Amino acid sequence: MAEKKRTRRANGETAIYFGKDGRWHARVPMGYKDNGEPYRRHITRTSEDALTAEVKRLEKQRDQGTAQQPGKLWTVEKWLWHWVENIAKDVVSENTYDGYEVAVRVHLVPGIGRHRIDRLEPEHLESLYRRMQKNGSKPATAHQAHRTARTALGEAVRRGHAAKNAAALAKPPRVEEPEEEIDPYSVEEVQSLLIEVNKRRNSARWMLALALGLRQGETLGLRWSDVDLNHEYLKLRRNRLRPKYEHGCKEADTCGRKAGYCPDRKQVRRETKNTKSRAGRRAVPLPGPLVVMLRTHREAQARERKTAGNLWTESDYVFTKPLGGPLSPNTDYHDWKRLLNDAGVRDARLHDARHTAATVLMLLGVPDRVIDQIMGWEAGTSARMRARYLHVPDAMLKDVARKLADAIWGPSPNGLVDKDQNNEG
């Protein structure tokens, strides 16, 4: 078959011709290279119909912005490291970045890093999740790897490096809710803690958690400029971050210790970050006794500053170390555990104090909207958060049962029903 005569085509139009090699060829305009030069994709098929179909497919991808862009193809490993270090790092919080970095370094790169990003399939990810769990990872860990891959690959699709997000199609492992129900502290337990709290420094720190439900980061990030004791309220607008250190040795780890214990360690993470959500930036009223505790705490802190002299690290933090400077979240956690032990109160997470505060607000009949304000819950998620944090005590359930019995069967005269039930026992 003789080669068809080529005709001059307009810019941006696909050129289709029959070559001397007996095959049909097309050069499809796909955009521009990094240096600004036009980029055309060359394809070849044995028949004109097959070529036309492929041309239409490529042109559709080009017009939708999902076509593979020119340049060296990305491997999953190369893209993940580029994304986590050059894209995500500057736009997410330090804690979020740490989670991404661990998922990329420990799980995703070793598991699927060798694949070309445009050839990664959902099945590759699902196989990785199964291997992770088989090797001892919890479903939540595999789920974190899945969320990281979905976010990273979504960015690759938006930039034209892949036509589809394989992680968005993959099925992550199911993460079941923990079976154990959180049991908030009773009023009696809170009072036992209050007695012990009054014996220690930074005593108001724990009552902010138990009475108002402040998160650990919110409490440790609190500054005196945020506290108005005259008008009895405080403003929450920042969170204390967990410190992160690097070796300060001339050569890394020459001291033979972990970075956090290096004598010349350098902190590489800022102390606080601004509260991310609008609901998190809030004003919280202070109960009168807590105002008194904070006044006493401020006076005690002034005495510590005077005693320490030049050794004092000046800061505006409400709760500090004995020589000033912000408290470490890790130290704060261990202080909480010692407080529970010394008070003879059952062990629980520090965050359970937040559940306790929310439940007490409910028992006091505080309106939902006010509870949301104090706890810092977003309007769109407040109902779900109340379902998670507000716990109905057994005594309240029994009271409801009694009221139902009185409403349906009528009040029991002289407590006869209760007496009969006692005889049955």
mmCIF file with all atom_site columns, C-alpha atoms in Angstrom, residues 1 17-19 21-26 43-52 54:
data_model
loop_
_atom_site.group_PDB
_atom_site.id
_atom_site.type_symbol
_atom_site.label_atom_id
_atom_site.label_alt_id
_atom_site.label_comp_id
_atom_site.label_asym_id
_atom_site.label_entity_id
_atom_site.label_seq_id
_atom_site.pdbx_PDB_ins_code
_atom_site.Cartn_x
_atom_site.Cartn_y
_atom_site.Cartn_z
_atom_site.occupancy
_atom_site.B_iso_or_equiv
_atom_site.pdbx_formal_charge
_atom_site.auth_seq_id
_atom_site.auth_comp_id
_atom_site.auth_asym_id
_atom_site.auth_atom_id
_atom_site.pdbx_PDB_model_num
ATOM 1  C CA . MET A 1 1  ? 0.000  0.000  0.000  1.00 0.00 ? 1  MET A CA 1
ATOM 2  C CA . TYR A 1 17 ? -0.312 8.833  8.364  1.00 0.00 ? 17 TYR A CA 1
ATOM 3  C CA . PHE A 1 18 ? 0.606  5.428  6.906  1.00 0.00 ? 18 PHE A CA 1
ATOM 4  C CA . GLY A 1 19 ? 4.314  4.735  7.090  1.00 0.00 ? 19 GLY A CA 1
ATOM 5  C CA . ASP A 1 21 ? 7.000  0.216  7.571  1.00 0.00 ? 21 ASP A CA 1
ATOM 6  C CA . GLY A 1 22 ? 3.430  -0.845 6.752  1.00 0.00 ? 22 GLY A CA 1
ATOM 7  C CA . ARG A 1 23 ? 1.957  0.500  10.003 1.00 0.00 ? 23 ARG A CA 1
ATOM 8  C CA . TRP A 1 24 ? -0.304 3.434  10.820 1.00 0.00 ? 24 TRP A CA 1
ATOM 9  C CA . HIS A 1 25 ? 1.290  6.262  12.820 1.00 0.00 ? 25 HIS A CA 1
ATOM 10 C CA . ALA A 1 26 ? -0.019 9.250  14.758 1.00 0.00 ? 26 ALA A CA 1
ATOM 11 C CA . ILE A 1 43 ? 1.828  5.952  18.648 1.00 0.00 ? 43 ILE A CA 1
ATOM 12 C CA . THR A 1 44 ? 1.624  3.250  16.003 1.00 0.00 ? 44 THR A CA 1
ATOM 13 C CA . ARG A 1 45 ? -0.876 0.487  15.180 1.00 0.00 ? 45 ARG A CA 1
ATOM 14 C CA . THR A 1 46 ? -1.346 -2.093 12.438 1.00 0.00 ? 46 THR A CA 1
ATOM 15 C CA . SER A 1 47 ? -4.760 -0.770 11.352 1.00 0.00 ? 47 SER A CA 1
ATOM 16 C CA . GLU A 1 48 ? -6.239 2.685  10.891 1.00 0.00 ? 48 GLU A CA 1
ATOM 17 C CA . ASP A 1 49 ? -9.277 1.877  13.045 1.00 0.00 ? 49 ASP A CA 1
ATOM 18 C CA . ALA A 1 50 ? -7.129 0.757  15.986 1.00 0.00 ? 50 ALA A CA 1
ATOM 19 C CA . LEU A 1 51 ? -4.963 3.869  15.648 1.00 0.00 ? 51 LEU A CA 1
ATOM 20 C CA . THR A 1 52 ? -7.988 6.181  15.513 1.00 0.00 ? 52 THR A CA 1
ATOM 21 C CA . GLU A 1 54 ? -6.122 5.091  20.518 1.00 0.00 ? 54 GLU A CA 1
#
